[in-house]
mmCIF file of C-alpha atoms in Angstrom:
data_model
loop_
_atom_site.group_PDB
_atom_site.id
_atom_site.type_symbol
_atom_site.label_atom_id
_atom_site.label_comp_id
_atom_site.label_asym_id
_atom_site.label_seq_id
_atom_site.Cartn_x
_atom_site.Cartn_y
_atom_site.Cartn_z
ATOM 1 C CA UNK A 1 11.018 -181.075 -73.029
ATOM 2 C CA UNK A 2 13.402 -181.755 -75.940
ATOM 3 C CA UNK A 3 11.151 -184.480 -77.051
ATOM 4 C CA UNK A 4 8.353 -181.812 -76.839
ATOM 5 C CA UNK A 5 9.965 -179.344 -78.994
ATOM 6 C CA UNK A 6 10.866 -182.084 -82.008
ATOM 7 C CA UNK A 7 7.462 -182.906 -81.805
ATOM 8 C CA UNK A 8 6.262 -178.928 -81.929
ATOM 9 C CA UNK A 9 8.955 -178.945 -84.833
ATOM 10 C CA UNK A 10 7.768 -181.732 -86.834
ATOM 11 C CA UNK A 11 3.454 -181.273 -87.024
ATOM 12 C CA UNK A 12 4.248 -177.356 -87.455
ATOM 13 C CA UNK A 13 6.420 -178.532 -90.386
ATOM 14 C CA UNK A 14 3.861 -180.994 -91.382
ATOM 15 C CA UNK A 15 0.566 -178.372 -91.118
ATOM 16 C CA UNK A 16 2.595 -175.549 -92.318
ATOM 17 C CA UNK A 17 2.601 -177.407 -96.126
ATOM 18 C CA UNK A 18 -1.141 -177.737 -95.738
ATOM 19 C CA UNK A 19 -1.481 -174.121 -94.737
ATOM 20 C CA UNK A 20 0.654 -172.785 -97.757
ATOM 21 C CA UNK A 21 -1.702 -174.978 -100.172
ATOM 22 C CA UNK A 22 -4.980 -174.016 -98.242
ATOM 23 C CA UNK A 23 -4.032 -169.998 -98.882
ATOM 24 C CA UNK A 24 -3.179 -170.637 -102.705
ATOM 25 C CA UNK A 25 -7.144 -172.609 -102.908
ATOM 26 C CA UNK A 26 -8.551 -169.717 -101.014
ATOM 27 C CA UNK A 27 -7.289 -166.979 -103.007
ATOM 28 C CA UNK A 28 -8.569 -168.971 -105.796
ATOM 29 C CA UNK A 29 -11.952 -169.023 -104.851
ATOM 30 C CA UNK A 30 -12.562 -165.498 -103.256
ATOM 31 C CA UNK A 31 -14.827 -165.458 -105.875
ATOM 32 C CA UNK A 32 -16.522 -167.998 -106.198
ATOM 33 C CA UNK A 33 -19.500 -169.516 -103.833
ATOM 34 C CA UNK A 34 -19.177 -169.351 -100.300
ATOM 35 C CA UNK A 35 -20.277 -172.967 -100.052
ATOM 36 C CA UNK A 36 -16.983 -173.998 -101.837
ATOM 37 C CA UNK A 37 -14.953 -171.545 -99.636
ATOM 38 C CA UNK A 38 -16.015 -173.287 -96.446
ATOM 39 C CA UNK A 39 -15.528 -176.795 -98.045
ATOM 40 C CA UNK A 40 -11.690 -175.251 -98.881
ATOM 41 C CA UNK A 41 -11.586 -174.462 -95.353
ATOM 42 C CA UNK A 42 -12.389 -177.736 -93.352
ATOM 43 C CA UNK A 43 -10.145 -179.707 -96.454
ATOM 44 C CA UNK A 44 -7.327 -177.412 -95.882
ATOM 45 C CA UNK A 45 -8.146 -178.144 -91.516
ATOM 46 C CA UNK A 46 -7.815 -182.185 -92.047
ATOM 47 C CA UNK A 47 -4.849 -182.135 -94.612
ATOM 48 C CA UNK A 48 -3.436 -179.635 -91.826
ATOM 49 C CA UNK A 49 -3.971 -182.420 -88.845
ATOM 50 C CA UNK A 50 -3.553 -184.975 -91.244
ATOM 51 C CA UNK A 51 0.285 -184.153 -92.432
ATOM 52 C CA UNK A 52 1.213 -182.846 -89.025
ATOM 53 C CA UNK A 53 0.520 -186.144 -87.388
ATOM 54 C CA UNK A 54 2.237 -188.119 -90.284
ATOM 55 C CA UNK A 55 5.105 -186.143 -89.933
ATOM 56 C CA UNK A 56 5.065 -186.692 -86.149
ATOM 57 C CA UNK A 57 4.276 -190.616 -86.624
ATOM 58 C CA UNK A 58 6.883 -190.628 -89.218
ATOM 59 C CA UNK A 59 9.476 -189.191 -86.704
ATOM 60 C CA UNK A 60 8.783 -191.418 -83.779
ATOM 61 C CA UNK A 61 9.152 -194.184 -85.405
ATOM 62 C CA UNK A 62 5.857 -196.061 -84.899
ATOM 63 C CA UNK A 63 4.374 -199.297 -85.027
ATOM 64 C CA UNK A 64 2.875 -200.391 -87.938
ATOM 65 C CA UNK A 65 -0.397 -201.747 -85.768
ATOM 66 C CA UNK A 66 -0.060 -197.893 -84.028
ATOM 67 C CA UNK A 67 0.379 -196.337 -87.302
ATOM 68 C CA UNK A 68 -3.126 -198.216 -88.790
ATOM 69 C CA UNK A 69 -4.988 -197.020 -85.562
ATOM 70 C CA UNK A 70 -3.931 -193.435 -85.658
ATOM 71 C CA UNK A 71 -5.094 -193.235 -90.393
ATOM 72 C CA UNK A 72 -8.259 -195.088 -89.111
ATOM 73 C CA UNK A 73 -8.767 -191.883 -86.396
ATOM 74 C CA UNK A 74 -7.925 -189.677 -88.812
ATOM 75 C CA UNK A 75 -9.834 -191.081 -91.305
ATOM 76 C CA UNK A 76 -13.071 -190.987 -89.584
ATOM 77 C CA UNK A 77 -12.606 -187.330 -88.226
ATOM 78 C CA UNK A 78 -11.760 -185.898 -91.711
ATOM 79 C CA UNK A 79 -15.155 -187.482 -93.224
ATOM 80 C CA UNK A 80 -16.862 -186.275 -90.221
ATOM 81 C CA UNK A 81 -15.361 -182.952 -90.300
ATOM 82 C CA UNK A 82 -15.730 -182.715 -94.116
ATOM 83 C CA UNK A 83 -19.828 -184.139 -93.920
ATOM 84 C CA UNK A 84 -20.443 -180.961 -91.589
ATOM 85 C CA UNK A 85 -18.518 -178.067 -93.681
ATOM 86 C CA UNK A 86 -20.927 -179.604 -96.595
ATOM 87 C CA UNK A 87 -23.849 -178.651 -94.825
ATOM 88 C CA UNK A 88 -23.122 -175.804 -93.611
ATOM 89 C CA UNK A 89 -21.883 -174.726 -96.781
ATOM 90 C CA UNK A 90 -25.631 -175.990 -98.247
ATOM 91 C CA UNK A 91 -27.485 -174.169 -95.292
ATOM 92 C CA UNK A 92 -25.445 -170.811 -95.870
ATOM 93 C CA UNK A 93 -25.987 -170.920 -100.031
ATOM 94 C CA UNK A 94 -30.082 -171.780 -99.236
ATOM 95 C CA UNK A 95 -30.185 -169.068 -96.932
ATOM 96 C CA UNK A 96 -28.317 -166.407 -99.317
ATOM 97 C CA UNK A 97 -30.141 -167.413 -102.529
ATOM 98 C CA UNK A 98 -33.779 -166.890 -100.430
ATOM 99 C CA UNK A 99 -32.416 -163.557 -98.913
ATOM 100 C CA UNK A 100 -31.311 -162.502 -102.776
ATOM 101 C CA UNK A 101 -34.844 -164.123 -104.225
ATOM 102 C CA UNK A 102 -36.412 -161.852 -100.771
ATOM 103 C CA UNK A 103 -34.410 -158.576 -102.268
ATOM 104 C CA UNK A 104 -35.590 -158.683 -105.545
ATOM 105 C CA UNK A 105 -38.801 -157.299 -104.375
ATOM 106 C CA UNK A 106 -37.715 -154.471 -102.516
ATOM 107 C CA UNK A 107 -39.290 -151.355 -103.602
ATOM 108 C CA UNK A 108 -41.956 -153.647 -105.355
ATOM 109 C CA UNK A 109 -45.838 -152.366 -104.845
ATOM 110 C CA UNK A 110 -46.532 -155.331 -102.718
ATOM 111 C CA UNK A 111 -43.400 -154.011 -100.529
ATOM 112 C CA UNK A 112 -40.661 -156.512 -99.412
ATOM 113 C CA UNK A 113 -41.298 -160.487 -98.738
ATOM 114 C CA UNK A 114 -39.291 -161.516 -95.657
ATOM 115 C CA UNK A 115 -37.494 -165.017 -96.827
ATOM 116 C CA UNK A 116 -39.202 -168.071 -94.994
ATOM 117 C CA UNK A 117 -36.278 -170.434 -95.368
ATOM 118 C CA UNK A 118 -34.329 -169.868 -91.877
ATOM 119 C CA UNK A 119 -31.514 -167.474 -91.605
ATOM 120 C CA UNK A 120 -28.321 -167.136 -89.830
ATOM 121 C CA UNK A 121 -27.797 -164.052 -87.564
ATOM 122 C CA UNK A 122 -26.071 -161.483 -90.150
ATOM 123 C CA UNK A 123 -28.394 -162.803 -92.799
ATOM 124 C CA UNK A 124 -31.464 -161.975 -90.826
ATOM 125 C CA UNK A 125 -30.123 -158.434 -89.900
ATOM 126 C CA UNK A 126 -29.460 -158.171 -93.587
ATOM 127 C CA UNK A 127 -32.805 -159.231 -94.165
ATOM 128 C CA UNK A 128 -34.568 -156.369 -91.703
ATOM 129 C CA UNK A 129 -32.274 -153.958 -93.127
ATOM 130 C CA UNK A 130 -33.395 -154.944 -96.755
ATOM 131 C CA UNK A 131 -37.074 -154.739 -95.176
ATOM 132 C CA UNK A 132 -36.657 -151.079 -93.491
ATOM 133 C CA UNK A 133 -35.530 -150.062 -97.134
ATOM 134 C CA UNK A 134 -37.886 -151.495 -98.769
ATOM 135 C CA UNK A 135 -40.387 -149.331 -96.610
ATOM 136 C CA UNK A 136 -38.516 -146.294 -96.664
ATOM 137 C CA UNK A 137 -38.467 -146.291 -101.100
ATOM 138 C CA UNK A 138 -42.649 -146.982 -100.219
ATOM 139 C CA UNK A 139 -42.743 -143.778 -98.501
ATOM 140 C CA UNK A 140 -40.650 -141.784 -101.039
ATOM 141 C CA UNK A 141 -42.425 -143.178 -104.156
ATOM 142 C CA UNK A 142 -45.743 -142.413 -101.810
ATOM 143 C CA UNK A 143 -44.542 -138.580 -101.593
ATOM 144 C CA UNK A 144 -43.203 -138.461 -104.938
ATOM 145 C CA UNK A 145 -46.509 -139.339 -106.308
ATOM 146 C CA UNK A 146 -48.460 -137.373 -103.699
ATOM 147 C CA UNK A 147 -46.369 -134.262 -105.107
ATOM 148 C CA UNK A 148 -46.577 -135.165 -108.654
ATOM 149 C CA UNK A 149 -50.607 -135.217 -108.129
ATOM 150 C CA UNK A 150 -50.205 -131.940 -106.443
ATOM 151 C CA UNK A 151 -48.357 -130.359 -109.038
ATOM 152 C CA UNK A 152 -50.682 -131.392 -111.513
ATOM 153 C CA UNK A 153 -53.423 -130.353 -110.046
ATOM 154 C CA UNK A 154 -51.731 -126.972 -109.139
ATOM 155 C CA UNK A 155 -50.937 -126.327 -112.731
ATOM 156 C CA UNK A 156 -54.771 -127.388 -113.723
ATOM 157 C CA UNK A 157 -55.663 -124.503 -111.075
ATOM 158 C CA UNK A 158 -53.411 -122.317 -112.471
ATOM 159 C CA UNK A 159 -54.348 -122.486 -116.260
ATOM 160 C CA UNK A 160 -58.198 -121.905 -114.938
ATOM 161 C CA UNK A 161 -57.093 -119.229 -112.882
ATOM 162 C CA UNK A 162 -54.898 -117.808 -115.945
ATOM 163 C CA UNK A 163 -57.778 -118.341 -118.824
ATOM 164 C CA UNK A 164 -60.100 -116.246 -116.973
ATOM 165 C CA UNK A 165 -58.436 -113.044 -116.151
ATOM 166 C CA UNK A 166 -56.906 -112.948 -119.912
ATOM 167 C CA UNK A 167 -60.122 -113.423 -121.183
ATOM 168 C CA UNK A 168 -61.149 -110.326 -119.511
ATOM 169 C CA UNK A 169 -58.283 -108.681 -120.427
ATOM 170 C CA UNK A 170 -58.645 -109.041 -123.743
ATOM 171 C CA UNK A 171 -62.272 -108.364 -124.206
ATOM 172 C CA UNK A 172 -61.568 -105.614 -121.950
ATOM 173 C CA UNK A 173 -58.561 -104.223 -124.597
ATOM 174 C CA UNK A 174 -60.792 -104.870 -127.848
ATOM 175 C CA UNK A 175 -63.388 -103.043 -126.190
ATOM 176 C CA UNK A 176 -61.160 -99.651 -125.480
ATOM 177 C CA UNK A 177 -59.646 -99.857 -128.571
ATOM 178 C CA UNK A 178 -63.100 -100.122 -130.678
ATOM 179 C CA UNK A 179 -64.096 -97.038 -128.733
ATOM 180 C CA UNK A 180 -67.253 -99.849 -127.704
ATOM 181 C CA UNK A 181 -66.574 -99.111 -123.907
ATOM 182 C CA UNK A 182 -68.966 -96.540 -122.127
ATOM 183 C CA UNK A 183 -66.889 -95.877 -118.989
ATOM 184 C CA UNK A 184 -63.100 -96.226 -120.067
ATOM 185 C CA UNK A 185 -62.348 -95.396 -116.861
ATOM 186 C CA UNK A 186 -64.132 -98.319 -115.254
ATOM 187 C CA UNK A 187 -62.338 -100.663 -118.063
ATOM 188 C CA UNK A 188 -59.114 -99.546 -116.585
ATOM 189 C CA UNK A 189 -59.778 -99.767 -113.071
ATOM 190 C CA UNK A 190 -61.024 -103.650 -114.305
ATOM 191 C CA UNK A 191 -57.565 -104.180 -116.085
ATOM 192 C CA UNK A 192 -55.659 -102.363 -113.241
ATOM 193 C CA UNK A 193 -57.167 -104.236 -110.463
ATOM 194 C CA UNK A 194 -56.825 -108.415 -112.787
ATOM 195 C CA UNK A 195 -52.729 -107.063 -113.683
ATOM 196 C CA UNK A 196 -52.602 -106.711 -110.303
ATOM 197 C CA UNK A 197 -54.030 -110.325 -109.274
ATOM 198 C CA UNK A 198 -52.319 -111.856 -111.978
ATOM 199 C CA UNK A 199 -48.790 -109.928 -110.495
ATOM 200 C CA UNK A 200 -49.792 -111.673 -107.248
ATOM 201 C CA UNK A 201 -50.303 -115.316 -108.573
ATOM 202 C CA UNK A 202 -46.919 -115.159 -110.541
ATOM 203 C CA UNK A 203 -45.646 -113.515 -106.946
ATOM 204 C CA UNK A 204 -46.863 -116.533 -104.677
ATOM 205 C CA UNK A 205 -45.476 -118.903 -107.834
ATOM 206 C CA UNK A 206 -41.620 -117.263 -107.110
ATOM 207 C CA UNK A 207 -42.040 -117.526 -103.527
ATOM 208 C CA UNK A 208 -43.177 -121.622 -103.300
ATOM 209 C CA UNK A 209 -40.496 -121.988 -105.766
ATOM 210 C CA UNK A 210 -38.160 -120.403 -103.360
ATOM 211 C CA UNK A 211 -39.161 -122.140 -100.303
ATOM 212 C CA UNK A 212 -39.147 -126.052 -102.017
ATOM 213 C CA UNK A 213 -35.739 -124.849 -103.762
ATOM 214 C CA UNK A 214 -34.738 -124.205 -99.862
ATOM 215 C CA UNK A 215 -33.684 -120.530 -101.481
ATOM 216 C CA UNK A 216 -36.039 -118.861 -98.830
ATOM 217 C CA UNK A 217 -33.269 -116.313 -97.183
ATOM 218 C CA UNK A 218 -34.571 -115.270 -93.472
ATOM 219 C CA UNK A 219 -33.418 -112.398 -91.658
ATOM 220 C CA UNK A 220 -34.107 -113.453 -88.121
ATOM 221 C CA UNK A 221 -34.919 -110.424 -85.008
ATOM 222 C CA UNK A 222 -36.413 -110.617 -81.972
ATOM 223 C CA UNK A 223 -39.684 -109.006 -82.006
ATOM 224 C CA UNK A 224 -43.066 -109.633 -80.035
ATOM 225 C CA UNK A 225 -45.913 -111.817 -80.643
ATOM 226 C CA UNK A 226 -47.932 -109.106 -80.370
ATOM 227 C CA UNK A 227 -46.749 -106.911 -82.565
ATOM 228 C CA UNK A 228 -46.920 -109.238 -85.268
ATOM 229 C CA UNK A 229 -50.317 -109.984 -84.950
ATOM 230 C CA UNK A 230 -50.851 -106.242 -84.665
ATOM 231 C CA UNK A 231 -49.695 -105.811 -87.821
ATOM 232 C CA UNK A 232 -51.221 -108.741 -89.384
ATOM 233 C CA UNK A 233 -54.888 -107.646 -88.241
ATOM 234 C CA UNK A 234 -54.077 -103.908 -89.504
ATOM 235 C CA UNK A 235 -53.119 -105.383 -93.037
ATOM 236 C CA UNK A 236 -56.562 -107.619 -93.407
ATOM 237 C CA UNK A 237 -58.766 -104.764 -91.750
ATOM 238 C CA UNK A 238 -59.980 -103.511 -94.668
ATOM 239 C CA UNK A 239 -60.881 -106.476 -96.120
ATOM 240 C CA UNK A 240 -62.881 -107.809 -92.981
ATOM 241 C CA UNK A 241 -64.636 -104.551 -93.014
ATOM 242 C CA UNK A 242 -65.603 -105.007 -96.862
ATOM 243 C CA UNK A 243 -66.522 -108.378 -95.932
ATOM 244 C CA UNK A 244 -68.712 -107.443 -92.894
ATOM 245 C CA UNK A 245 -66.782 -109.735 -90.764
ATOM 246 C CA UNK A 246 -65.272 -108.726 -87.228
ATOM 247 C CA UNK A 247 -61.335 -109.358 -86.887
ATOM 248 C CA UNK A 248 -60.887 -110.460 -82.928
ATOM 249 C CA UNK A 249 -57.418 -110.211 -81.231
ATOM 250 C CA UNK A 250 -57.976 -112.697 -78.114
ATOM 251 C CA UNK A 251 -55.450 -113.715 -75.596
ATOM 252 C CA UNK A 252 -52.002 -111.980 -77.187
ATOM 253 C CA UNK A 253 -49.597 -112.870 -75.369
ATOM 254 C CA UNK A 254 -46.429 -110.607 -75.759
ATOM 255 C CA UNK A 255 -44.053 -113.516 -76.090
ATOM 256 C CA UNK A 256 -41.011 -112.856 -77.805
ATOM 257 C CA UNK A 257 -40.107 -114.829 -80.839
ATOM 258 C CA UNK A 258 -36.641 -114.781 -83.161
ATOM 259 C CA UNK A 259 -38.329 -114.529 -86.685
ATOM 260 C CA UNK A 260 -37.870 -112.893 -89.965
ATOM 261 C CA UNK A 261 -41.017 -110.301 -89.156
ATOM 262 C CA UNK A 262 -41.866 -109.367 -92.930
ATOM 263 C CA UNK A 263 -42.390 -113.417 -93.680
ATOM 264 C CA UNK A 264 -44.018 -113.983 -90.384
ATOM 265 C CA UNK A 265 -46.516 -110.862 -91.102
ATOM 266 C CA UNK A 266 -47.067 -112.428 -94.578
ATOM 267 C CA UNK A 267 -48.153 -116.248 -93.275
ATOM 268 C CA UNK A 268 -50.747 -114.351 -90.848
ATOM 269 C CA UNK A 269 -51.823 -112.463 -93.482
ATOM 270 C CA UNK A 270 -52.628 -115.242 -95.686
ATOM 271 C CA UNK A 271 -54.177 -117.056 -92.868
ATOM 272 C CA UNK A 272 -56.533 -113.766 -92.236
ATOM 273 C CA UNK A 273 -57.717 -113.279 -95.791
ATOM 274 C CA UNK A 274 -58.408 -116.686 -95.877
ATOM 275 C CA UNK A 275 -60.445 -116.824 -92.860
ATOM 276 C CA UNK A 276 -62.348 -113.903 -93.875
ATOM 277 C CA UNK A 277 -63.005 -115.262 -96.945
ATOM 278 C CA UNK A 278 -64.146 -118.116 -95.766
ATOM 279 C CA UNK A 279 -66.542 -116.543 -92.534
ATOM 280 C CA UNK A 280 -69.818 -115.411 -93.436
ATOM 281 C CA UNK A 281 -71.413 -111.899 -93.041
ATOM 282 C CA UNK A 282 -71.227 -111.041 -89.103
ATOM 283 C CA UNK A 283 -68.918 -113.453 -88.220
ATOM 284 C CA UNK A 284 -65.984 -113.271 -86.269
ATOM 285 C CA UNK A 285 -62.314 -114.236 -87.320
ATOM 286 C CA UNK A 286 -60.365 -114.229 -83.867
ATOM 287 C CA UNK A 287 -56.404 -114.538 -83.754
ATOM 288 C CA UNK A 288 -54.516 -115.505 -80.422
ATOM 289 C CA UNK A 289 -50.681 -116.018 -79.277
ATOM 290 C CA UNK A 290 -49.766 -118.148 -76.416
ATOM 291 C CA UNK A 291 -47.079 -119.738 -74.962
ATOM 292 C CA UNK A 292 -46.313 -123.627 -75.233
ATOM 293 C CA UNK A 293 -42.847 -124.787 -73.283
ATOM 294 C CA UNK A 294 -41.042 -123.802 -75.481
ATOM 295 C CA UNK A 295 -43.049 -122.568 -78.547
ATOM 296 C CA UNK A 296 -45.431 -119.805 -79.173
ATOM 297 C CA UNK A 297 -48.806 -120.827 -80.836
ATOM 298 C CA UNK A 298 -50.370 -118.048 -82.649
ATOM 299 C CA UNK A 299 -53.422 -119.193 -83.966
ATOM 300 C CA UNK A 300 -56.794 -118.104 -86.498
ATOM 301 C CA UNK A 301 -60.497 -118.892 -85.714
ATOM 302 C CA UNK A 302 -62.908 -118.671 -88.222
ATOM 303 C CA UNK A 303 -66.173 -119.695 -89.036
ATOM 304 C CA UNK A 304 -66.543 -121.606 -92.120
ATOM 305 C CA UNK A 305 -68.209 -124.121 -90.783
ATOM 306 C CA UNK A 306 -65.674 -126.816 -90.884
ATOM 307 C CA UNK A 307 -63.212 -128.953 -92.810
ATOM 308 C CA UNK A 308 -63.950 -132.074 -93.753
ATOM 309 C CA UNK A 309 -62.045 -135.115 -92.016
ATOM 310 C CA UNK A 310 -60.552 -136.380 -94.851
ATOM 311 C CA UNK A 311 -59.141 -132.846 -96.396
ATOM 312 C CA UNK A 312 -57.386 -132.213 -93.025
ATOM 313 C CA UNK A 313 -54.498 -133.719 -94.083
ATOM 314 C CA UNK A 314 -53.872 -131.866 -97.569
ATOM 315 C CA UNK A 315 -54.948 -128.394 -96.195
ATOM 316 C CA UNK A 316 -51.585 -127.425 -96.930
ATOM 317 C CA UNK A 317 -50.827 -128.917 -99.887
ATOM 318 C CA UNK A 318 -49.473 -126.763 -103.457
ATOM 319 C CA UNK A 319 -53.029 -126.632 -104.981
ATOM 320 C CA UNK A 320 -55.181 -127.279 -102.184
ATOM 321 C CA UNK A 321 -58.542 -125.466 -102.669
ATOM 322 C CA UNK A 322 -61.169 -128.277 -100.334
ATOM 323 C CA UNK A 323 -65.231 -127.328 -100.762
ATOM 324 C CA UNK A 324 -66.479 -124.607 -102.716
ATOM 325 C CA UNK A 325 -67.488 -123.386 -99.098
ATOM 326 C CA UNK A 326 -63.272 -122.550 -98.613
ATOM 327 C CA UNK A 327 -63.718 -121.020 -101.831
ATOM 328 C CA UNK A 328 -65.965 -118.412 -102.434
ATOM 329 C CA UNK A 329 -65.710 -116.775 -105.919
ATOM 330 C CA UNK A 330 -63.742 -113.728 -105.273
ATOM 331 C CA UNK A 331 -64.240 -110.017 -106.493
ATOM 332 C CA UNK A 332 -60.539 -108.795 -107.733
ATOM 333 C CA UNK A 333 -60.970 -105.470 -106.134
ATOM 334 C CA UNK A 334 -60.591 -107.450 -102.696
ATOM 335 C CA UNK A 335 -56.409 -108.023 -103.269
ATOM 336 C CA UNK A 336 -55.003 -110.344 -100.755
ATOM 337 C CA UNK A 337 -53.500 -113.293 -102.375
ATOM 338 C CA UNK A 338 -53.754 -114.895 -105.839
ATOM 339 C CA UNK A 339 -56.666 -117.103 -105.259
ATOM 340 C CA UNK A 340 -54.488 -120.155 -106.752
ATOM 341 C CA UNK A 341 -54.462 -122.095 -103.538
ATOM 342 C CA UNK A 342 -50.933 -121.348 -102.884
ATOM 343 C CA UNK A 343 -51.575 -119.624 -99.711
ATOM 344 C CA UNK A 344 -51.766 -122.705 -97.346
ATOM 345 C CA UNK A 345 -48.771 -124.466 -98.928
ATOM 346 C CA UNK A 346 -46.687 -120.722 -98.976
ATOM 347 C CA UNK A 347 -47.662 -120.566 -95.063
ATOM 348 C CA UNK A 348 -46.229 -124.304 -94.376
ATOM 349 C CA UNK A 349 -42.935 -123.494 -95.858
ATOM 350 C CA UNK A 350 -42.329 -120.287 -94.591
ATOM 351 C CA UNK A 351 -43.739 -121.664 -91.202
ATOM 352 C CA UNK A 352 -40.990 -124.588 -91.241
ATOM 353 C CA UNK A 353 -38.092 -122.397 -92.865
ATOM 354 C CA UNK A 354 -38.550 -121.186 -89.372
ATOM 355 C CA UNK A 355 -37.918 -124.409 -87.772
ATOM 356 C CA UNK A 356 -41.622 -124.032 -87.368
ATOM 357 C CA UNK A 357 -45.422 -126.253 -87.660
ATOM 358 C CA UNK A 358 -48.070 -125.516 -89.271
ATOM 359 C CA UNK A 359 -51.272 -127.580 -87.989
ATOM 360 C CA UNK A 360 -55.155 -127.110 -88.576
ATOM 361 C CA UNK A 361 -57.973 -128.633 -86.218
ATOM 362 C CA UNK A 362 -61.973 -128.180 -86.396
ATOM 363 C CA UNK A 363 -63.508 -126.311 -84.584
ATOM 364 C CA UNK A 364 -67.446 -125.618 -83.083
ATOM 365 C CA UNK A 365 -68.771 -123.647 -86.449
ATOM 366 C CA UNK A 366 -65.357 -123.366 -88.119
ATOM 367 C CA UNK A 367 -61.803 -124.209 -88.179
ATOM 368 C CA UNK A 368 -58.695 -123.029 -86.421
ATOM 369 C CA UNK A 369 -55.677 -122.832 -88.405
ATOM 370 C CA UNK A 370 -51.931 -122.829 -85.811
ATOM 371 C CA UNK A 371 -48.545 -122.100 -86.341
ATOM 372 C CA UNK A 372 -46.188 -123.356 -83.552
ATOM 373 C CA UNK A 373 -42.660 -121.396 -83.722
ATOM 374 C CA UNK A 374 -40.254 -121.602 -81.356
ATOM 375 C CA UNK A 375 -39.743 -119.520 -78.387
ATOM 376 C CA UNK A 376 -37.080 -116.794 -78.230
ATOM 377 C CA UNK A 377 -34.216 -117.254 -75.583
#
């Protein structure tokens, strides 16, 4: 046991000089390539075996034949051991400098090329998380260019929509004040009725800036399906009635709902002028509430004759307008919204401040706009 212990003694002595030098080397070259590092490491292993056994040999007093056969051992481990830590080092620096060739095209338009040189475990999760990255910037620069489109279209819409009425304004003004106008009165009820459509374009301008801002402030109650789309059809009544189309309450159920009523009443509204707008003479706009586990769908019918395929996906984008069959020149004595295509995109964000959806589908002879919220407790 004694014999045991000196032994113990003399390799812990003997590895322990190694150890001290192998620390020093690798605080050295923390820096530097990981290839070296794992070079430092099997070096700093053999001089580690290599001292301790010297020290033992040394201390029991061996042979010199004995002493020859243990250095030849030794000898042919350590270049063994050393051969090995050289190619892994090699494999591990190939692998890292095709994952860091592989990252420099993340976020490229041609989206991220997976490294074909093989990969070690951690280097090929690196290499799927540099890959689901990759496709996540692809879908942000995707929306950010989607909305930078929209926004430039929107503000094309909204210098039309400007020009116009100030036009009219202004011949309308140089007109009164030449004392050229025949009816004043009609002049003014002109001017009245454009101030008033130009108030509700800069209105629905303040509110979509509100909602993307996320400044839209909700004052949630519990109120009835029903009474909401009471409401809604008593607001866009005259305008169906102007329009000669007939406003159809169908299947209401009186589910309750935790909403902010005023906004609630507003996205109907839009979605009724815009339906009766869009419906021609004797046709039928019908609105309907049900329940859905645990939503209510409240949805509008109307008979435009449908949406193309391809515009269902931007019906609710800032700007939107689709076919000049959604868009039927309007008379300003109507009122209802702007006209600047912010209706749609006003309803989706009020619609999802409510932790809401906002979905549109064809239908036979029109389309049928929904808005899923969820169900009161």
């Amino acid at each position: 046991m004694k014999d045991l212990l000196l032994i113990a003694l003399f390799a812990g002595l003997g590895a322990a000089g190694a150890g001290l030098l192998g620390w020093v080397a690798v605080r050295l070259l923390r820096r530097r390539s990981v290839a070296l590092s794992l070079f430092c490491v099997a070096v700093v292993t053999v001089l580690a075996v290599t001292s301790g056994t010297f020290a033992v040999a040394q201390a029991m007093f061996l042979s010199g034949h004995d002493l020859g056969v243990v250095i030849t051992v030794l000898g042919m481990a350590s270049v063994v051991s050393l051969l090995t830590a050289a190619l892994l080092g090699r494999q591990v620096v190939a692998g890292s400098r095709a994952l860091a060739a592989a990252a420099r095209t993340v976020g490229s338009d041609a989206g991220f090329a997976a490294p074909e040189h093989p990969l070690g475990l951690e280097l090929a999760q690196l290499s799927e998380e540099l890959a689901a990255t990759s496709a996540r910037l692809a879908e942000a620069r995707a929306r950010a260019q989607a909305l930078d489109a929209s926004r430039r279209e929107l503000i094309a819409w909204i210098s039309h929509d400007l020009r116009t009425p100030l036009a009219g304004l202004r011949a309308m003004a140089e007109a009164l004040e030449d004392g050229v106008a025949e009816q004043p009165e009609h002049y003014l009820q002109r001017i009245r009725a454009e101030v008033e459509r130009l108030t509700g374009m800069v209105d629905d301008l303040f509110e979509l800036s509100r909602i993307q801002a996320g400044a839209l402030s909700l004052s949630l109650s519990r109120v009835s399906v029903y009474d909401l789309v009471d409401d809604a059809l008593a607001g866009a009544h005259p305008l169906a009635r102007q329009r000669g189309v007939r406003l159809e309450g169908r299947q209401v159920a009186a589910e309750p709902v935790e909403v902010d009523s005023r906004e609630i009443t507003r996205v109907l509204g839009n979605l009724l002028v815009n339906a009766i707008r869009s419906t021609p003479e004797d046709g039928v706009v019908a609105v309907s509430a049900r329940r859905e586990v645990d939503e209510v769908v409240l949805s509008v019918t109307d008979g435009c004759g449908g949406i193309p395929e391809q515009d269902l996906s931007r019906v609710f984008e800032t700007g939107w307008r689709g076919s000049p069959a959604r868009t039927p020149r309007r008379d300003p004595d109507e009122g209802g919204d702007s006209g600047a295509g912010l209706g749609l995109a006003i309803v989706r964000g009020i619609v999802e401040a409510h932790a809401g959806r906002a979905r549109v589908h064809n239908v036979t002879g029109g389309c049928c706009f929904e808005i899923a919220l969820p169900a009161a407790p």
